[in-house]
Coordinates of C-alpha atoms in Angstrom, one line a residue:
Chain A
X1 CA 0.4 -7.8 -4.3
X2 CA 3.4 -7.2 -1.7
X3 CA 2.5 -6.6 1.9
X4 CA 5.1 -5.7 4.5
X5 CA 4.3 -6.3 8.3
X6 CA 6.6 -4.7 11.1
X7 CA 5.0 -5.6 14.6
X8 CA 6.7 -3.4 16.3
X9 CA 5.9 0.2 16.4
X10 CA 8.6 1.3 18.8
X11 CA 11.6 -0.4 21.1
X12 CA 13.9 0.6 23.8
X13 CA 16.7 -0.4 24.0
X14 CA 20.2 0.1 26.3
X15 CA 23.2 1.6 24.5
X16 CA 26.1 -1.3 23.8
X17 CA 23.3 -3.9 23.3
X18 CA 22.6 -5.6 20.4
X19 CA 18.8 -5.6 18.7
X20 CA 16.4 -7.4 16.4
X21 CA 13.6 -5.2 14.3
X22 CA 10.9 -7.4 13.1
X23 CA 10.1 -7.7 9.4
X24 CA 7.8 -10.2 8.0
X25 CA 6.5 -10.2 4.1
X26 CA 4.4 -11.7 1.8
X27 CA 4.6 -12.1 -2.4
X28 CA 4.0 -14.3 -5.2
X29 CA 6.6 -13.0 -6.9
X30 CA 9.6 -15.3 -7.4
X31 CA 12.3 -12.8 -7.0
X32 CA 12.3 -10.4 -5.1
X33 CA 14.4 -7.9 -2.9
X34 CA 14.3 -6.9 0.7
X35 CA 15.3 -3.4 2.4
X36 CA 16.4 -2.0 5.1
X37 CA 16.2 1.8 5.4
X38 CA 17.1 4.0 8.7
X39 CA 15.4 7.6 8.9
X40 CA 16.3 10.0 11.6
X41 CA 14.4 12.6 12.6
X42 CA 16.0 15.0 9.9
X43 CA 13.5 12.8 7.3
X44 CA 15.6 11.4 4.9
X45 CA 15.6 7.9 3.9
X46 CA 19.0 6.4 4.5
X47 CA 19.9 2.9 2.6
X48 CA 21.1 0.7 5.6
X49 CA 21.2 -3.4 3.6
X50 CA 19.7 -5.5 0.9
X51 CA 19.1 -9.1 0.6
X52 CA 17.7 -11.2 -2.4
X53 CA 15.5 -13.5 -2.6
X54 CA 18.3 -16.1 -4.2
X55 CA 21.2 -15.4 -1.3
X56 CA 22.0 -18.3 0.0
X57 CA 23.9 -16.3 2.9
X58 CA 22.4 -13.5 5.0
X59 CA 24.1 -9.9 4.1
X60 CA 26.1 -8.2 6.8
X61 CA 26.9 -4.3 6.4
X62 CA 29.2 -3.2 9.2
X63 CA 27.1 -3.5 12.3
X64 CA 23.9 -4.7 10.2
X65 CA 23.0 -7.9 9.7
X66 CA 19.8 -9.4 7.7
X67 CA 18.3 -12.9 9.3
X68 CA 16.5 -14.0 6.5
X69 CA 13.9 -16.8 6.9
X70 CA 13.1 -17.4 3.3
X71 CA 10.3 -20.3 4.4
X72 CA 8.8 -18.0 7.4
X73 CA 9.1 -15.3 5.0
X74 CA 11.1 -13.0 7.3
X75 CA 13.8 -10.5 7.3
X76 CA 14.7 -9.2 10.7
X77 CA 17.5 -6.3 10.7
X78 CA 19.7 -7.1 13.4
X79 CA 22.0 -4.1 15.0
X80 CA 24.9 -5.0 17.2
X81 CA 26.5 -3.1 19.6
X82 CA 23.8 -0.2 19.4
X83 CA 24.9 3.6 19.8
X84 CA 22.9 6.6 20.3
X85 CA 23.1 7.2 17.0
X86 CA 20.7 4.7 15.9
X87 CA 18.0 6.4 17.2
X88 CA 15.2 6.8 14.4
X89 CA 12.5 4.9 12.3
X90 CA 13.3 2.4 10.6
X91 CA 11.2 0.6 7.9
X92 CA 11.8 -2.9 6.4
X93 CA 10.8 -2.5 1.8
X94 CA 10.6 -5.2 -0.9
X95 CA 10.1 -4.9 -4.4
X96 CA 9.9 -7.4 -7.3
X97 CA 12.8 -8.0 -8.7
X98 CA 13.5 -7.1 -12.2
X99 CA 14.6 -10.3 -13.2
X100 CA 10.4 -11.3 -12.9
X101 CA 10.3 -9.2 -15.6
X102 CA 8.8 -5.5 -16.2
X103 CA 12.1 -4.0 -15.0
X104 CA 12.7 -1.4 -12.1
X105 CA 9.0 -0.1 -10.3
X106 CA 8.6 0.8 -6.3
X107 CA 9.0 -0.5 -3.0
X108 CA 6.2 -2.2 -0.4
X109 CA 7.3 -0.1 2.8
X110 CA 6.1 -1.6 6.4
X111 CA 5.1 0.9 8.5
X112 CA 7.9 1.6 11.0
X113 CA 10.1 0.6 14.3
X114 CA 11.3 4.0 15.9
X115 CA 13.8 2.8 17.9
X116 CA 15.2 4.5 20.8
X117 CA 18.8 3.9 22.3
X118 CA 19.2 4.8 25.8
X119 CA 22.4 5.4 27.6
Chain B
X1 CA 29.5 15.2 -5.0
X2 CA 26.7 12.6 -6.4
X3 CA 23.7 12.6 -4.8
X4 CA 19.6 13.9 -5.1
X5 CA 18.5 17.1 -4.4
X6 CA 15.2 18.5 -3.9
X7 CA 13.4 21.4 -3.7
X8 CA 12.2 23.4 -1.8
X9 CA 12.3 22.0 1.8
X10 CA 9.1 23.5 2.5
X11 CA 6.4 24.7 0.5
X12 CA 3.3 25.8 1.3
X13 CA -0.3 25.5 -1.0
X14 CA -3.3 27.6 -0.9
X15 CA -6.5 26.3 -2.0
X16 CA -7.2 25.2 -5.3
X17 CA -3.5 26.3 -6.3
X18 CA -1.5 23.5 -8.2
X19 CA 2.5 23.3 -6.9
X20 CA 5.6 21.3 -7.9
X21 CA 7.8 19.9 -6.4
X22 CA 11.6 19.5 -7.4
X23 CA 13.8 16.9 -7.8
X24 CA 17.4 16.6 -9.8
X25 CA 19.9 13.7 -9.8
X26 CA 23.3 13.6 -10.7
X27 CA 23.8 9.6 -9.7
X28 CA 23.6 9.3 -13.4
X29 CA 20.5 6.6 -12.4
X30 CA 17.8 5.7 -14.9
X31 CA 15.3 5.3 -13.1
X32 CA 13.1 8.1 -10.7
X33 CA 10.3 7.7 -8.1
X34 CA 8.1 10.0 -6.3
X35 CA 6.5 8.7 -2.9
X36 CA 4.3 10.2 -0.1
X37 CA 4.7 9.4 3.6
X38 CA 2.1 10.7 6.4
X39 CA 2.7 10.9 9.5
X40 CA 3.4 7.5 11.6
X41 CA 3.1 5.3 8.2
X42 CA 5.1 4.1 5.8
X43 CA 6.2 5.6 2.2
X44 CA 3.6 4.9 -0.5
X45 CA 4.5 5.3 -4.3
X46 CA 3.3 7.8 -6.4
X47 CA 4.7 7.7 -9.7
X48 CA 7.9 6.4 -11.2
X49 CA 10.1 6.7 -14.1
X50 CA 12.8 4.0 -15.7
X51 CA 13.4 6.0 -18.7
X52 CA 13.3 9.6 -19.8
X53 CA 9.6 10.1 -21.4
X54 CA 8.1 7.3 -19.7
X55 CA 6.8 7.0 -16.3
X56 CA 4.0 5.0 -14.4
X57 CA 1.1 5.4 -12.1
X58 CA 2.0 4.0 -8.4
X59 CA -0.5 3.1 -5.3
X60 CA -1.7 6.6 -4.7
X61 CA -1.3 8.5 -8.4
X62 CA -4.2 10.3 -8.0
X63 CA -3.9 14.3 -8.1
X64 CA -0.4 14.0 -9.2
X65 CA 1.3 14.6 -12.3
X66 CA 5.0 14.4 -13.2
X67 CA 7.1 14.7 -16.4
X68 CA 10.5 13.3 -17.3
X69 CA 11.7 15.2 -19.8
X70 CA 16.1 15.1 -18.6
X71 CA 17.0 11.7 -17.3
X72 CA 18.7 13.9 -14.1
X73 CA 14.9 15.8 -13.5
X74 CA 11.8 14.4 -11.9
X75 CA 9.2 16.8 -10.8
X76 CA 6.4 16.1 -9.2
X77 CA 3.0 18.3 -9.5
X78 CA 0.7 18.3 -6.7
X79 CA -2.8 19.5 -8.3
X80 CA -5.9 21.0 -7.0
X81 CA -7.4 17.6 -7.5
X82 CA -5.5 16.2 -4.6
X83 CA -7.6 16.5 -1.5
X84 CA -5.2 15.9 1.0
X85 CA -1.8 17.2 -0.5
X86 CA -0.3 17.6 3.3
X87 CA 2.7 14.8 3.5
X88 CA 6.1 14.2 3.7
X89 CA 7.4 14.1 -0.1
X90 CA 10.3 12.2 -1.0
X91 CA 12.3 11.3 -4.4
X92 CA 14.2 8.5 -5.1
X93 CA 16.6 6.8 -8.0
X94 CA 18.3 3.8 -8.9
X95 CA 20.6 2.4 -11.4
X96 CA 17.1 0.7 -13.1
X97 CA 16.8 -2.5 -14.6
X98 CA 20.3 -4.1 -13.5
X99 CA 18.7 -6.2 -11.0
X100 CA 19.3 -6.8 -7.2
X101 CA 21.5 -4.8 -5.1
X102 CA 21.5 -2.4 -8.7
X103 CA 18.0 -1.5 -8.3
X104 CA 18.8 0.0 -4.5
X105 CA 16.4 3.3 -4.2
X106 CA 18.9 6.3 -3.1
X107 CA 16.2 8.9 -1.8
X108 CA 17.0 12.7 -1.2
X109 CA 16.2 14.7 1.7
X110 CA 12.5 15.2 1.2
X111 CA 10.0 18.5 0.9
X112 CA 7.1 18.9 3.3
X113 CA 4.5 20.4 1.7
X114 CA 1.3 22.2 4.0
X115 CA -2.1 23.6 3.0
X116 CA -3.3 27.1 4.1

């Protein structure tokens, strides 16, 4: 079974500066993906970065970055230069990759970081 | 424009009465998935779909049905079976079985669904 842990059920944090949300996991699964999704106060779930298990680097989207810690098995989302407009949950997913066979099935969702930029 | 739709934003159930909730991609993705989130707490899968006329049972499948009958149509049924129906509903698709970044879950905008 996958389990998804984010300590941190909400942060502040001063517009301009840049900010770590937690993400730890667990699996036995050799492959695997990791997700990043924002979700404003509108609901929907926005697709923000992936990382697999096999990466050797960390993915960067624009302002996001992934630090993955394959051995601690961690995979903070880091946000630089924060804006207002990151204000808004925002939960850490894995699923088992298809390539440990069985093809496509659900994510593990954490349960949250509402982060809140200040000005 | 590609994206998932659903429908309708808000729907409201009466006791005993079975709804169903809508969902229609154009993302031409094979595969579809149904999850519930409460309030303060993650999403937690329902049901999901890689190919049309076959879907699976998720974490929480219970009082639920679906069907997948057009690979761009997923609806969900909430019966009178489920206790608790009151949730955030979301759908989401992916390209399937590609692996990786292919099996990213695009979701749509969500339905909220309240008991009378």
């Amino acid at each position: 079974a996958q389990k998804i842990t984010q300590t941190q059920p909400g942060m502040f944090v001063q517009e301009k500066e840049a900010v770590t949300l937690d993400c730890t996991y667990d699996t036995s699964d050799p492959s695997y993906g990791l997700f990043w999704y924002k979700q404003p106060s509108s609901g929907e779930m926005i697709f923000l970065i992936y990382q697999g298990s096999y990466d050797q680097q960390n993915a960067t989207e624009g302002r996001y970055s992934l630090n993955f810690q394959k051995a601690r098995k961690s995979a903070n989302l880091v946000i630089s230069a924060s804006q207002l407009g990151d204000s808004a949950m925002y939960f850490c997913a894995m699923r088992r990759d298809s390539y440990s066979g069985g093809g496509a099935d659900g994510l593990t969702f954490g349960k949250g970081t509402h982060l809140i930029i200040q000005p | 424009d590609g994206g998932i739709t659903q429908s309708p934003k808000y729907l409201f159930r009466k006791e005993g009465q079975n709804v169903t909730l809508s969902c229609e991609q154009n993302l031409n993705h094979d595969a579809m998935y149904w999850y519930r989130q409460d309030p303060g707490q993650g999403l937690r899968l329902i049901y999901y779909s890689q190919i049309v006329n076959d879907f699976q049972k998720g974490d929480i499948a219970e009082g639920y049905s679906v069907s997948r009958e057009k690979k761009e149509s997923f609806p969900l049924t909430v019966t009178s079976a489920q206790k608790n129906p009151t949730a955030f509903y979301l759908c989401a698709s992916s390209i399937g079985t590609s692996g990786g970044l292919g099996e990213t879950q695009y979701f749509g905008p969500g339905t909220r669904l309240l008991v009378l």
